[in-house]
Short mmCIF file of C-alpha atoms in Angstrom, two decimals:
data_model
loop_
_atom_site.label_atom_id
_atom_site.label_comp_id
_atom_site.label_asym_id
_atom_site.label_seq_id
_atom_site.Cartn_x
_atom_site.Cartn_y
_atom_site.Cartn_z
CA MET C 22 -40.41 -18.66 -17.20
CA SER C 23 -42.72 -21.21 -18.77
CA GLN C 24 -46.45 -20.92 -18.33
CA LEU C 25 -48.65 -23.79 -17.19
CA LEU C 26 -51.95 -23.75 -18.98
CA PHE C 27 -53.86 -26.94 -19.49
CA ARG C 28 -53.64 -28.30 -15.99
CA LEU C 29 -57.37 -27.80 -15.71
CA SER C 30 -58.91 -25.92 -12.79
CA LYS C 31 -62.53 -26.09 -11.71
CA LEU C 32 -64.82 -23.08 -11.90
CA SER C 33 -66.81 -22.69 -8.71
CA SER C 34 -69.55 -20.83 -10.53
CA ARG C 35 -70.36 -19.41 -13.95
CA ASN C 36 -70.98 -15.74 -14.56
CA ASN C 37 -73.81 -15.04 -16.95
CA ASN C 38 -72.47 -11.56 -17.66
CA VAL C 39 -69.40 -12.95 -19.41
CA LEU C 40 -69.38 -12.34 -23.13
CA ILE C 41 -69.84 -15.71 -24.84
CA HIS C 42 -69.59 -16.67 -28.51
CA LYS C 43 -71.29 -19.94 -29.28
CA ASN C 44 -71.84 -21.48 -32.67
CA SER C 45 -70.93 -18.20 -34.37
CA ARG C 46 -69.20 -17.75 -37.71
CA PHE C 47 -66.64 -15.02 -38.31
CA LEU C 48 -64.42 -13.95 -41.16
CA SER C 49 -61.78 -12.78 -38.70
CA THR C 50 -61.34 -12.09 -35.01
CA SER C 51 -60.16 -9.26 -32.86
CA PRO C 52 -56.72 -9.61 -31.32
CA TYR C 53 -56.97 -11.20 -27.88
CA LEU C 54 -54.85 -11.71 -24.80
CA ILE C 55 -54.73 -15.23 -23.38
CA LEU C 56 -55.95 -15.10 -19.78
CA GLY C 57 -56.23 -18.78 -18.94
CA VAL C 58 -58.22 -22.00 -19.20
CA PHE C 59 -60.67 -23.40 -16.68
CA GLY C 60 -62.49 -26.72 -16.91
CA ASP C 61 -64.10 -29.63 -15.15
CA ASP C 62 -62.39 -32.95 -14.52
CA PHE C 63 -64.49 -34.92 -16.95
CA ARG C 64 -64.18 -35.88 -20.54
CA SER C 65 -66.53 -35.33 -23.44
CA ALA C 66 -67.94 -38.18 -25.49
CA CYS C 67 -64.96 -37.93 -27.85
CA GLY C 68 -62.53 -38.37 -24.96
CA ASN C 69 -61.33 -34.75 -24.67
CA PHE C 70 -61.44 -32.59 -21.55
CA LEU C 71 -64.01 -29.80 -21.65
CA SER C 72 -62.83 -26.36 -20.64
CA ASP C 73 -63.56 -22.65 -20.88
CA ILE C 74 -61.03 -20.54 -22.79
CA LEU C 75 -60.70 -17.09 -21.17
CA LEU C 76 -59.55 -14.24 -23.40
CA PHE C 77 -59.32 -10.46 -23.06
CA ASP C 78 -60.71 -8.38 -25.95
CA PRO C 79 -58.71 -5.11 -26.10
CA ALA C 80 -61.21 -3.50 -28.51
CA LYS C 81 -64.14 -3.93 -26.12
CA GLU C 82 -61.92 -4.13 -23.02
CA GLU C 83 -63.88 -7.04 -21.63
CA LEU C 84 -63.71 -10.75 -21.04
CA LEU C 85 -64.49 -13.21 -23.82
CA THR C 86 -65.27 -16.75 -22.71
CA VAL C 87 -65.39 -19.61 -25.20
CA ARG C 88 -67.48 -22.18 -23.34
CA ASP C 89 -67.07 -25.96 -23.34
CA LYS C 90 -64.02 -26.12 -25.57
CA ALA C 91 -62.68 -29.64 -26.02
CA VAL C 92 -58.98 -29.64 -25.11
CA PRO C 93 -57.09 -32.23 -27.17
CA GLU C 94 -55.32 -34.95 -25.21
CA GLU C 95 -51.94 -33.80 -26.56
CA LEU C 96 -52.32 -30.41 -24.86
CA VAL C 97 -53.47 -31.51 -21.41
CA CYS C 98 -50.82 -30.60 -18.80
CA SER C 99 -48.76 -28.85 -21.47
CA GLN C 100 -47.08 -25.46 -21.23
CA VAL C 101 -47.68 -22.50 -23.49
CA MET C 102 -44.37 -21.53 -25.05
CA GLY C 103 -45.47 -18.87 -27.52
CA ALA C 104 -47.96 -17.62 -30.07
CA SER C 105 -47.78 -16.49 -33.70
CA HIS C 106 -50.50 -15.53 -36.19
CA GLY C 107 -53.15 -16.56 -33.65
CA TRP C 108 -51.74 -20.09 -33.27
CA GLY C 109 -50.56 -21.29 -29.87
CA PHE C 110 -47.33 -23.26 -29.35
CA PHE C 111 -47.26 -25.88 -26.58
CA SER C 112 -44.62 -28.10 -25.01
CA GLY C 113 -45.20 -31.19 -22.90
CA HIS C 114 -44.71 -34.94 -22.83
CA ASN C 115 -41.35 -34.39 -24.62
CA ALA C 116 -43.23 -33.01 -27.62
CA ILE C 117 -44.07 -29.68 -29.23
CA HIS C 118 -47.44 -28.92 -30.79
CA ILE C 119 -49.10 -26.04 -32.66
CA SER C 120 -52.84 -25.60 -32.16
CA ASP C 121 -55.68 -23.22 -32.99
CA THR C 122 -57.40 -24.05 -29.71
CA PHE C 123 -57.34 -20.41 -28.49
CA SER C 124 -59.14 -19.08 -31.55
CA PRO C 125 -62.87 -18.32 -31.17
CA LEU C 126 -63.18 -19.30 -34.83
CA ALA C 127 -61.80 -22.80 -34.34
CA SER C 128 -63.97 -25.86 -33.91
CA LYS C 129 -65.04 -26.26 -30.28
CA SER C 130 -65.00 -30.04 -30.52
CA ASP C 131 -62.07 -30.68 -32.85
CA SER C 132 -59.16 -28.24 -32.51
CA LYS C 133 -56.38 -28.51 -35.05
CA VAL C 134 -53.17 -29.89 -33.54
CA ILE C 135 -49.89 -30.18 -35.45
CA ALA C 136 -46.98 -32.15 -34.01
CA LEU C 137 -43.49 -30.73 -34.45
CA PRO C 138 -40.25 -32.70 -34.13
CA PRO C 139 -38.96 -32.99 -30.55
CA ILE C 140 -36.05 -30.71 -29.68
CA THR C 141 -33.44 -33.23 -28.62
CA SER C 142 -30.06 -31.98 -29.85
CA MET C 143 -29.35 -28.66 -28.18
CA ILE C 144 -26.17 -26.78 -28.98
CA TYR C 145 -23.70 -27.38 -26.15
CA GLY C 146 -24.07 -25.00 -23.23
CA GLN C 147 -27.25 -23.32 -24.49
CA SER C 148 -30.37 -22.63 -22.44
CA GLU C 149 -33.46 -24.73 -23.06
CA VAL C 150 -35.73 -21.88 -21.93
CA VAL C 151 -37.90 -20.72 -24.84
CA TRP C 152 -38.26 -16.96 -25.11
CA ASN C 153 -40.55 -16.64 -28.12
CA VAL C 154 -41.60 -18.25 -31.39
CA ALA C 155 -42.25 -16.88 -34.88
CA MET C 156 -43.83 -18.30 -38.01
CA SER C 157 -43.31 -17.34 -41.67
CA SER C 158 -46.97 -17.61 -42.68
CA SER C 159 -50.44 -17.38 -41.21
CA SER C 160 -50.93 -21.15 -41.31
CA PRO C 161 -48.55 -24.00 -40.45
CA TYR C 162 -50.32 -26.25 -42.98
CA ARG C 163 -48.40 -26.65 -46.24
CA GLN C 164 -51.56 -26.86 -48.38
CA ASP C 165 -52.84 -23.53 -46.99
CA ASN C 166 -49.79 -21.48 -47.97
CA GLU C 167 -49.61 -19.90 -51.40
CA GLU C 168 -46.14 -18.53 -50.58
CA GLY C 169 -44.67 -21.99 -49.96
CA ASP C 170 -43.72 -24.03 -46.93
CA CYS C 171 -44.24 -22.49 -43.53
CA VAL C 172 -41.10 -22.18 -41.40
CA VAL C 173 -41.27 -22.13 -37.59
CA ALA C 174 -38.45 -20.53 -35.60
CA ILE C 175 -37.92 -20.76 -31.84
CA LYS C 176 -35.71 -18.28 -30.00
CA PHE C 177 -34.19 -19.43 -26.70
CA LEU C 178 -32.70 -17.32 -23.96
CA GLY C 179 -29.03 -16.84 -24.69
CA ASN C 180 -27.84 -17.20 -28.28
CA HIS C 181 -29.65 -20.23 -29.66
CA LEU C 182 -32.20 -20.32 -32.49
CA THR C 183 -33.78 -23.38 -34.08
CA MET C 184 -35.96 -23.76 -37.19
CA CYS C 185 -38.07 -26.37 -38.98
CA ARG C 186 -40.80 -26.79 -41.60
CA PRO C 187 -43.96 -28.37 -40.11
CA GLY C 188 -45.03 -31.52 -41.91
CA ARG C 189 -41.78 -31.72 -43.86
CA ASP C 190 -38.72 -31.72 -41.60
CA LEU C 191 -38.02 -34.63 -39.28
CA GLY C 192 -35.76 -32.54 -37.06
CA TRP C 193 -34.70 -29.00 -36.24
CA THR C 194 -31.85 -26.94 -37.68
CA ASN C 195 -29.93 -25.21 -34.87
CA LYS C 196 -28.39 -21.78 -35.30
CA LEU C 197 -26.15 -19.74 -33.04
CA ILE C 198 -27.26 -16.13 -32.68
CA PRO C 199 -24.04 -14.08 -33.02
CA PHE C 200 -24.71 -12.22 -29.76
CA VAL C 201 -26.23 -13.00 -26.38
CA SER C 202 -29.94 -12.22 -26.45
CA PHE C 203 -31.87 -12.51 -23.22
CA GLU C 204 -35.19 -10.76 -22.60
CA ASN C 205 -34.45 -7.66 -24.65
CA SER C 206 -35.98 -8.51 -28.01
CA ASN C 207 -38.38 -10.87 -29.78
CA LEU C 208 -37.88 -12.77 -32.99
CA MET C 209 -40.32 -11.83 -35.79
CA TYR C 210 -40.85 -12.66 -39.46
CA SER C 211 -40.82 -9.94 -42.12
CA LYS C 212 -43.15 -10.85 -44.96
CA ARG C 213 -41.72 -8.02 -47.06
CA GLU C 214 -38.12 -9.19 -46.76
CA GLN C 215 -38.94 -12.89 -46.23
CA ARG C 216 -36.54 -13.11 -43.31
CA PHE C 217 -36.70 -13.74 -39.57
CA SER C 218 -35.42 -10.62 -37.79
CA LEU C 219 -34.08 -9.94 -34.31
CA PRO C 220 -32.79 -6.59 -32.97
CA ALA C 221 -29.32 -6.91 -31.46
CA PRO C 222 -28.72 -5.67 -27.89
CA GLY C 223 -28.76 -1.89 -27.84
CA GLY C 224 -31.03 -1.77 -30.88
CA ASN C 225 -28.36 -0.43 -33.26
CA TYR C 226 -28.30 -3.48 -35.54
CA LEU C 227 -30.86 -5.86 -36.96
CA CYS C 228 -29.85 -9.49 -37.35
CA SER C 229 -31.85 -11.59 -39.82
CA TRP C 230 -32.03 -15.08 -41.31
CA ASP C 231 -33.55 -16.18 -44.59
CA LEU C 232 -35.62 -19.33 -45.05
CA HIS C 233 -32.66 -21.33 -46.39
CA PHE C 234 -31.24 -22.88 -43.25
CA GLU C 235 -27.68 -23.17 -44.51
CA ASN C 236 -27.07 -19.41 -44.91
CA GLU C 237 -25.38 -17.21 -42.32
CA PRO C 238 -27.25 -14.35 -40.62
CA LYS C 239 -27.25 -10.88 -42.12
CA PHE C 240 -26.47 -7.73 -40.10
CA THR C 241 -28.09 -4.39 -40.97
CA GLU C 242 -27.07 -1.18 -39.22
CA LEU C 243 -29.92 1.00 -37.91
CA VAL C 244 -29.15 4.71 -38.35
CA PHE C 245 -31.37 6.89 -36.16
CA ARG C 246 -32.64 10.30 -37.25
CA ASN C 247 -34.67 13.07 -35.61
CA ILE C 248 -33.91 11.82 -32.12
CA PRO C 249 -36.06 13.91 -29.76
CA GLN C 250 -34.48 16.57 -27.56
CA LEU C 251 -35.11 15.38 -24.02
CA PRO C 252 -33.89 16.70 -20.66
CA GLN C 253 -30.80 14.92 -19.36
CA SER C 254 -32.82 13.72 -16.37
CA GLU C 255 -35.23 11.87 -18.70
CA TRP C 256 -32.38 10.14 -20.54
CA GLU C 257 -30.96 9.10 -17.17
CA LEU C 258 -34.35 7.77 -16.14
CA MET C 259 -34.58 5.69 -19.32
CA ASP C 260 -31.06 4.39 -18.77
CA SER C 261 -32.21 3.04 -15.39
CA CYS C 262 -35.13 1.16 -16.95
CA PHE C 263 -35.39 -2.31 -18.41
CA LYS C 264 -35.38 -1.84 -22.20
CA GLU C 265 -36.84 -4.00 -24.96
CA ASP C 266 -36.34 -3.47 -28.70
CA HIS C 267 -39.08 -4.80 -30.99
CA TRP C 268 -38.98 -4.89 -34.79
CA VAL C 269 -42.49 -4.96 -36.22
CA GLU C 270 -44.00 -4.74 -39.69
CA SER C 271 -47.34 -3.19 -40.68
CA PRO C 272 -49.83 -4.99 -42.98
CA CYS C 273 -48.56 -2.88 -45.91
CA GLY C 274 -44.91 -3.74 -45.19
CA GLN C 275 -43.78 -0.62 -43.32
CA SER C 276 -41.21 -1.37 -40.62
CA PHE C 277 -40.87 0.12 -37.13
CA LEU C 278 -38.45 -0.25 -34.25
CA VAL C 279 -40.20 0.16 -30.90
CA LYS C 280 -38.11 0.85 -27.80
CA TRP C 281 -40.05 -0.01 -24.65
CA TYR C 282 -38.69 1.22 -21.31
CA SER C 283 -40.10 -0.33 -18.12
CA HIS C 284 -39.54 0.25 -14.42
CA VAL C 285 -38.55 -3.00 -12.70
CA PRO C 286 -40.17 -3.93 -10.45
CA SER C 287 -43.22 -2.46 -12.15
CA ILE C 288 -44.52 0.62 -10.34
CA ARG C 289 -47.98 1.67 -11.42
CA CYS C 290 -47.37 5.33 -10.63
CA LYS C 291 -44.35 5.32 -12.97
CA GLU C 292 -45.60 4.92 -16.49
CA PRO C 293 -43.81 2.89 -19.18
CA MET C 294 -42.01 4.92 -21.81
CA VAL C 295 -41.99 4.10 -25.50
CA MET C 296 -40.09 5.50 -28.47
CA VAL C 297 -41.03 4.58 -32.05
CA PHE C 298 -38.75 4.82 -35.10
CA ARG C 299 -40.09 4.39 -38.63
CA GLU C 300 -37.94 3.03 -41.47
CA ASP C 301 -37.34 5.69 -44.12
CA GLN C 302 -37.70 4.99 -47.81
CA ASP C 303 -34.18 6.19 -48.58
CA THR C 304 -32.59 3.22 -46.80
CA ASN C 305 -29.29 2.09 -48.34
CA GLU C 306 -27.88 -1.42 -48.73
CA GLY C 307 -26.51 -2.59 -45.40
CA THR C 308 -28.27 0.13 -43.41
CA LYS C 309 -31.79 1.17 -42.51
CA ASN C 310 -32.47 4.82 -41.75
CA MET C 311 -34.90 5.08 -38.83
CA SER C 312 -36.71 8.35 -38.04
CA TYR C 313 -38.32 9.08 -34.69
CA THR C 314 -42.08 9.49 -34.98
CA GLU C 315 -45.04 10.25 -32.77
CA ASP C 316 -47.55 9.42 -35.50
CA ILE C 317 -48.00 5.96 -37.01
CA GLY C 318 -51.46 6.87 -38.33
CA ASP C 319 -54.29 4.35 -38.25
CA LEU C 320 -52.05 1.61 -36.88
CA CYS C 321 -51.65 -0.08 -33.52
CA ILE C 322 -48.83 -2.36 -32.39
CA PHE C 323 -49.02 -5.32 -30.00
CA LEU C 324 -46.02 -6.23 -27.85
CA SER C 325 -45.77 -9.21 -25.48
CA LYS C 326 -43.92 -12.53 -25.48
CA SER C 327 -45.74 -13.40 -28.70
CA GLU C 328 -44.33 -12.56 -32.10
CA PRO C 329 -44.94 -8.76 -32.30
CA PHE C 330 -47.57 -7.65 -34.80
CA CYS C 331 -49.21 -4.50 -36.18
CA LEU C 332 -52.83 -3.93 -37.21
CA VAL C 333 -54.93 -1.29 -38.93
CA ALA C 334 -56.90 0.00 -35.96
CA SER C 335 -60.04 0.87 -37.95
CA SER C 336 -60.28 -2.75 -39.13
CA CYS C 337 -61.35 -3.69 -35.60
CA PRO C 338 -63.69 -1.06 -34.09
CA GLY C 339 -62.62 -0.15 -30.58
CA LEU C 340 -58.87 -0.42 -31.08
CA LYS C 341 -56.96 2.81 -30.52
CA SER C 342 -55.03 4.14 -33.49
CA ASN C 343 -51.50 5.50 -33.06
CA SER C 344 -51.15 3.29 -29.99
CA ILE C 345 -49.16 0.38 -28.63
CA TYR C 346 -50.78 -2.42 -26.64
CA LEU C 347 -48.38 -3.68 -23.98
CA MET C 348 -48.33 -6.93 -22.03
CA GLY C 349 -45.36 -7.79 -19.84
CA HIS C 350 -43.98 -5.35 -17.32
CA SER C 351 -47.18 -3.37 -18.05
CA PHE C 352 -50.70 -4.35 -19.12
CA ALA C 353 -51.74 -1.14 -20.82
CA VAL C 354 -52.38 0.78 -24.03
CA TYR C 355 -49.83 3.51 -24.75
CA ASP C 356 -50.74 6.63 -26.73
CA ILE C 357 -47.72 7.54 -28.88
CA THR C 358 -48.69 11.20 -29.32
CA THR C 359 -49.49 12.05 -25.70
CA LYS C 360 -46.82 9.68 -24.32
CA THR C 361 -49.25 8.37 -21.73
CA ALA C 362 -50.30 4.84 -20.79
CA ARG C 363 -53.74 3.75 -19.65
CA HIS C 364 -53.60 0.55 -17.63
CA PHE C 365 -56.29 -2.04 -18.23
CA GLU C 366 -58.45 -3.00 -15.30
CA ARG C 367 -59.06 -6.59 -14.31
CA PRO C 368 -61.88 -7.84 -16.58
CA LYS C 369 -65.26 -8.23 -14.89
CA GLY C 370 -66.38 -11.83 -14.48
CA LEU C 371 -62.86 -13.24 -14.32
CA PRO C 372 -62.52 -16.02 -11.70
CA GLU C 373 -60.79 -14.72 -8.57
CA SER C 374 -58.45 -17.71 -8.57
CA LEU C 375 -56.89 -16.45 -11.82
CA THR C 376 -54.28 -13.99 -10.56
CA HIS C 377 -51.70 -14.04 -13.38
CA PHE C 378 -52.36 -13.71 -17.09
CA LEU C 379 -50.38 -15.42 -19.82
CA PRO C 380 -48.17 -12.81 -21.56
CA TYR C 381 -49.29 -13.55 -25.12
CA TRP C 382 -51.27 -11.35 -27.46
CA LEU C 383 -52.98 -13.37 -30.19
CA ALA C 384 -53.04 -11.84 -33.65
CA PRO C 385 -56.40 -11.93 -35.50
CA PHE C 386 -57.23 -15.38 -36.72
CA SER C 387 -59.20 -16.01 -39.93
CA MET C 388 -60.74 -19.18 -41.25
#
């Protein structure tokens, strides 16, 4: 379940056709998919290992290589455990770190690394397998956040959630999720409601936690409207699929529930199926009215093992509007209107030894 990353592998050769950004300055980046890290077994003058960060650019649908990135000592031989707001989360050496090392905007010689408290006191009987992480702000640094302290939340397989404030808390606050949650949903943070949210199994309720660790979770019923009229055979087909429910919020605060149906094992000739429900404005206290839609406008949604996120497609030329970018049981872009998926091809220039990609979309990162 965990993903090894910084156990460095040698590149037998370098491909000059790979898109490279060196010594460039950006205001923001495209979203990227983490493909892997390759490097030589030698250290730079500052003592760090040098490596190449391999990313997939979904807007240009090509490989992006960040050459000669210095990997901090804390991250060598660590495992990637999640991503949020463009920051990577790593576990190793009995420690957890947050780093901007994947960002093309970050310093190539001096990546930011933030140490989090070790997770030592698990709730009895709970899994220690991390499913995903979420963060309440775009930066884990306290001085960078106008809205207050950043809160990090980690969701484990099963019904365990833990939270802390980087740079402030000396330990984690453990919470029991009031239902068993395996691989069916991802934790996310709603900036509009200032709560961490998690769809319950079946997708009929939304469970959420505020930023005050002592409070109990809140349940909100999801009431579905305008459910499409489908043949019985199609409903039966969806019932046979693996289903994920993702709650995601647009940059302007509009909320969506995305139901992603996958064939397991993945069969390329059988396309993934997706249904999108938009929160209506006439939502009442204790409920959210959700209407089926095939048009989310100039938006695109990214689903993976990262915290789910939504972007304005026109803000990054090349991204497809009214689409969902999938990474997991499928590596594809799904058109909501036509209900068709186009699978991404293996990027040109990618080392042949890299056969599996890390299942984490990175949200745009700004400096």
